[in-house]
């Protein structure tokens, strides 16, 4: 099953993607995580991506499509994959659909995690992230040791600074929100998930939405 997770920054796609991937036994492909790893390793991809990420802008579609092509062709994705934040523009949705069609597959489900603007800003501005395991935490100051005990320290992501947060929300409205209509109008109804509340409750809502998609197919 190929599942696309959509939603504004701060809606919890990463956390929910992780939990759903574990439940379904398929990998989560998070382009943001791939880029952050590339930045840490100082690869050419990382150097290119960093300039866009730090401002909260999108990395060019051509770069994303190359990554998606490799990801869906990899043996780990044979049973499916959860694409977390990996489809953020209409050309990316179109390109992914073409890639999948060329190997006889398609996007099976699209989940849209929704939260109001004030909640998104509250979440993003109180978020710190472990510099080793990349797990996000809320309400813990930068410099704190990672609660997972992996030796990492919590840092504030450059794109969680106020100016970049506002830009990411604007970019979402302008370039990513139209992807929802694109899927709806291409026969893949978008399942809207209320992303407010306990993490486990949101996961249960998402799992239920996926079940209804499976039953309908
Ligand atoms: P995320 O961790 O999903 O919030 O992604 C962090 C940043 O990586 C985004 O703000 C973009 O700069 C970049 N990025 C990740 N995925 C994509 C994508 N599908 N298209 C364009 N840029 C992306």
Short mmCIF file of C-alpha atoms and ligand atoms in Angstrom, two decimals:
data_model
loop_
_atom_site.label_atom_id
_atom_site.label_comp_id
_atom_site.label_asym_id
_atom_site.label_seq_id
_atom_site.Cartn_x
_atom_site.Cartn_y
_atom_site.Cartn_z
CA UNK A 1 0.00 0.00 0.00
CA UNK A 2 1.40 3.39 -0.97
CA UNK A 3 0.14 5.99 1.48
CA UNK A 4 0.74 9.72 1.07
CA UNK A 5 0.66 11.87 4.22
CA UNK A 6 -0.29 15.49 3.68
CA UNK A 7 -0.72 18.32 6.12
CA UNK A 8 0.81 21.62 7.15
CA UNK A 9 4.09 21.73 9.06
CA UNK A 10 3.42 20.90 12.70
CA UNK A 11 0.36 18.72 12.00
CA UNK A 12 2.23 15.64 13.20
CA UNK A 13 2.89 13.81 9.92
CA UNK A 14 6.30 12.63 11.09
CA UNK A 15 5.09 11.23 14.41
CA UNK A 16 2.01 9.62 12.91
CA UNK A 17 3.96 8.33 9.91
CA UNK A 18 6.37 6.58 12.23
CA UNK A 19 3.54 4.94 14.21
CA UNK A 20 1.59 3.92 11.11
CA UNK A 21 4.71 2.50 9.46
CA UNK A 22 5.38 0.35 12.54
CA UNK A 23 1.75 -0.80 12.62
CA UNK A 24 1.68 -1.72 8.93
CA UNK A 25 5.23 -3.07 8.73
CA UNK A 26 6.18 -0.86 5.79
CA UNK A 27 8.90 1.83 5.63
CA UNK A 28 8.32 5.52 6.14
CA UNK A 29 9.97 7.71 3.54
CA UNK A 30 10.34 11.24 4.89
CA UNK A 31 12.08 13.54 2.44
CA UNK A 32 12.70 16.10 5.20
CA UNK A 33 14.59 13.46 7.24
CA UNK A 34 16.59 12.43 4.16
CA UNK A 35 17.60 16.04 3.55
CA UNK A 36 18.55 16.66 7.19
CA UNK A 37 20.73 13.52 7.10
CA UNK A 38 22.34 14.73 3.86
CA UNK A 39 22.99 18.15 5.44
CA UNK A 40 24.64 16.51 8.46
CA UNK A 41 26.83 14.38 6.19
CA UNK A 42 27.68 17.41 4.03
CA UNK A 43 26.80 15.64 0.76
CA UNK A 44 26.13 17.66 -2.44
CA UNK A 45 22.40 16.92 -2.00
CA UNK A 46 22.58 18.26 1.54
CA UNK A 47 24.39 21.41 0.47
CA UNK A 48 21.79 22.06 -2.23
CA UNK A 49 18.81 21.33 0.02
CA UNK A 50 20.07 23.37 3.01
CA UNK A 51 19.69 26.75 1.36
CA UNK A 52 15.98 26.07 0.70
CA UNK A 53 15.26 24.34 4.00
CA UNK A 54 16.75 27.00 6.26
CA UNK A 55 14.37 29.61 4.82
CA UNK A 56 11.40 27.24 4.91
CA UNK A 57 11.22 27.12 1.10
CA UNK A 58 10.68 23.96 -0.92
CA UNK A 59 13.52 22.01 -2.51
CA UNK A 60 13.02 21.94 -6.34
CA UNK A 61 10.60 19.34 -7.76
CA UNK A 62 13.32 17.76 -9.93
CA UNK A 63 15.32 16.82 -6.81
CA UNK A 64 12.25 15.36 -5.06
CA UNK A 65 11.19 13.31 -8.07
CA UNK A 66 14.61 11.65 -8.24
CA UNK A 67 14.34 10.71 -4.57
CA UNK A 68 10.79 9.40 -4.93
CA UNK A 69 11.79 7.33 -7.98
CA UNK A 70 14.60 5.63 -6.05
CA UNK A 71 12.46 5.18 -2.94
CA UNK A 72 9.55 3.41 -4.62
CA UNK A 73 11.89 1.22 -6.68
CA UNK A 74 13.79 0.01 -3.62
CA UNK A 75 13.15 -3.58 -2.42
CA UNK A 76 12.14 -2.29 1.05
CA UNK A 77 9.12 -0.60 -0.54
CA UNK A 78 7.93 -3.77 -2.32
CA UNK A 79 4.97 -4.13 0.10
CA UNK A 80 4.31 -0.42 0.24
CA UNK A 81 5.53 2.76 1.86
CA UNK A 82 4.37 5.76 3.82
CA UNK A 83 5.39 8.97 2.10
CA UNK A 84 5.71 11.61 4.81
CA UNK A 85 5.89 15.16 3.49
CA UNK A 86 7.30 13.75 0.26
CA UNK A 87 4.55 15.18 -1.99
CA UNK A 88 4.32 18.93 -1.58
CA UNK A 89 3.42 20.30 -5.00
CA UNK A 90 1.05 19.32 -7.82
CA UNK A 91 3.99 18.53 -10.18
CA UNK A 92 5.36 16.17 -7.49
CA UNK A 93 1.95 14.44 -7.22
CA UNK A 94 1.83 14.11 -11.02
CA UNK A 95 5.42 12.84 -11.22
CA UNK A 96 4.85 10.28 -8.48
CA UNK A 97 1.67 9.04 -10.18
CA UNK A 98 3.60 8.58 -13.45
CA UNK A 99 6.47 6.77 -11.75
CA UNK A 100 4.08 4.44 -9.96
CA UNK A 101 2.05 3.79 -13.12
CA UNK A 102 5.23 2.78 -14.95
CA UNK A 103 5.66 -0.08 -12.47
CA UNK A 104 1.97 -0.98 -12.30
CA UNK A 105 1.33 0.66 -8.95
CA UNK A 106 -0.56 3.67 -7.66
CA UNK A 107 -1.13 5.78 -4.58
CA UNK A 108 -3.66 3.79 -2.52
CA UNK A 109 -4.52 6.30 0.17
CA UNK A 110 -3.96 9.95 1.04
CA UNK A 111 -4.29 11.12 4.65
CA UNK A 112 -4.53 14.83 5.37
CA UNK A 113 -3.66 15.79 8.96
CA UNK A 114 -5.48 18.96 9.91
CA UNK A 115 -4.90 21.40 12.77
CA UNK A 116 -5.71 25.07 13.15
CA UNK A 117 -3.14 27.79 12.55
CA UNK A 118 -2.71 28.78 16.21
CA UNK A 119 -2.07 25.15 17.20
CA UNK A 120 0.49 24.68 14.39
CA UNK A 121 2.42 27.79 15.47
CA UNK A 122 2.27 26.71 19.11
CA UNK A 123 3.60 23.25 18.24
CA UNK A 124 6.38 24.38 15.89
CA UNK A 125 7.65 27.16 18.11
CA UNK A 126 7.87 24.88 21.16
CA UNK A 127 9.53 22.04 19.27
CA UNK A 128 13.09 20.87 19.78
CA UNK A 129 14.63 17.93 17.93
CA UNK A 130 17.32 15.43 18.92
CA UNK A 131 20.46 15.95 16.86
CA UNK A 132 21.07 12.18 16.84
CA UNK A 133 17.73 10.34 16.51
CA UNK A 134 15.81 13.34 15.05
CA UNK A 135 12.86 12.71 17.38
CA UNK A 136 10.87 15.91 17.99
CA UNK A 137 9.96 16.94 21.55
CA UNK A 138 7.70 19.65 22.85
CA UNK A 139 8.42 21.95 25.78
CA UNK A 140 12.07 20.91 26.25
CA UNK A 141 14.74 23.58 25.92
CA UNK A 142 17.55 23.42 23.35
CA UNK A 143 20.65 21.84 24.92
CA UNK A 144 18.66 19.29 26.96
CA UNK A 145 19.93 15.70 26.71
CA UNK A 146 17.69 13.59 24.46
CA UNK A 147 15.14 11.78 26.70
CA UNK A 148 15.72 8.65 24.59
CA UNK A 149 19.18 8.42 26.11
CA UNK A 150 21.03 8.10 22.81
CA UNK A 151 23.63 10.70 23.75
CA UNK A 152 22.03 13.35 21.52
CA UNK A 153 21.19 16.94 22.47
CA UNK A 154 18.00 18.76 21.62
CA UNK A 155 18.34 21.56 19.09
CA UNK A 156 15.90 24.04 17.56
CA UNK A 157 15.64 23.31 13.83
CA UNK A 158 16.64 26.37 11.78
CA UNK A 159 13.26 26.16 10.05
CA UNK A 160 11.45 26.22 13.42
CA UNK A 161 12.59 29.83 13.95
CA UNK A 162 9.60 32.25 13.78
CA UNK A 163 10.34 33.75 10.34
CA UNK A 164 10.83 30.36 8.70
CA UNK A 165 7.70 28.96 10.39
CA UNK A 166 5.57 31.73 8.86
CA UNK A 167 7.15 31.14 5.46
CA UNK A 168 6.55 27.37 5.67
CA UNK A 169 2.88 27.95 6.47
CA UNK A 170 2.57 30.36 3.52
CA UNK A 171 4.35 27.91 1.22
CA UNK A 172 1.99 25.17 2.39
CA UNK A 173 -1.09 27.24 1.54
CA UNK A 174 0.26 28.30 -1.82
CA UNK A 175 1.90 25.12 -3.14
CA UNK A 176 0.84 22.11 -1.05
CA UNK A 177 -2.85 22.75 -0.29
CA UNK A 178 -3.66 22.40 -4.05
CA UNK A 179 -2.30 18.82 -3.88
CA UNK A 180 -5.38 17.90 -1.79
CA UNK A 181 -7.73 18.97 -4.60
CA UNK A 182 -5.46 17.23 -7.14
CA UNK A 183 -5.86 13.85 -5.41
CA UNK A 184 -9.59 14.36 -4.85
CA UNK A 185 -10.06 15.11 -8.55
CA UNK A 186 -7.90 12.16 -9.67
CA UNK A 187 -9.96 9.45 -8.03
CA UNK A 188 -7.99 9.12 -4.78
CA UNK A 189 -10.26 10.61 -2.13
CA UNK A 190 -8.33 12.39 0.59
CA UNK A 191 -9.08 11.15 4.12
CA UNK A 192 -9.16 14.12 6.49
CA UNK A 193 -7.81 13.39 9.96
CA UNK A 194 -8.35 15.68 12.95
CA UNK A 195 -4.75 16.04 14.18
CA UNK A 196 -5.64 17.72 17.47
CA UNK A 197 -5.51 15.63 20.64
CA UNK A 198 -3.48 12.79 22.08
CA UNK A 199 -0.99 11.19 19.70
CA UNK A 200 -2.58 7.76 20.21
CA UNK A 201 -6.05 9.11 19.43
CA UNK A 202 -4.83 10.68 16.20
CA UNK A 203 -3.15 7.38 15.22
CA UNK A 204 -6.39 5.53 15.87
CA UNK A 205 -8.28 7.97 13.62
CA UNK A 206 -5.68 7.53 10.88
CA UNK A 207 -5.75 3.73 11.17
CA UNK A 208 -9.53 3.76 10.94
CA UNK A 209 -9.39 5.94 7.82
CA UNK A 210 -6.92 3.52 6.23
CA UNK A 211 -9.16 0.60 7.06
CA UNK A 212 -12.09 2.27 5.32
CA UNK A 213 -9.92 2.80 2.23
CA UNK A 214 -8.87 -0.88 2.25
CA UNK A 215 -12.47 -2.03 2.65
CA UNK A 216 -13.54 0.15 -0.26
CA UNK A 217 -10.85 -1.12 -2.62
P1 LIG B 1 9.88 18.42 6.84
O1 LIG B 1 10.81 17.73 7.77
O2 LIG B 1 8.94 17.45 6.15
O3 LIG B 1 9.17 19.57 7.46
O4 LIG B 1 10.80 19.01 5.66
C1 LIG B 1 11.80 19.97 5.95
C2 LIG B 1 12.13 20.74 4.69
O5 LIG B 1 12.66 19.85 3.69
C3 LIG B 1 10.97 21.44 4.00
O6 LIG B 1 10.64 22.67 4.61
C4 LIG B 1 11.54 21.61 2.60
O7 LIG B 1 12.51 22.63 2.56
C5 LIG B 1 12.27 20.29 2.39
N1 LIG B 1 11.37 19.28 1.80
C6 LIG B 1 11.03 18.08 2.36
N2 LIG B 1 10.21 17.40 1.54
C7 LIG B 1 10.03 18.17 0.45
C8 LIG B 1 9.25 18.03 -0.75
N3 LIG B 1 8.51 16.95 -1.02
N4 LIG B 1 9.31 19.05 -1.66
C9 LIG B 1 10.08 20.13 -1.45
N5 LIG B 1 10.80 20.33 -0.35
C10 LIG B 1 10.78 19.37 0.60
#
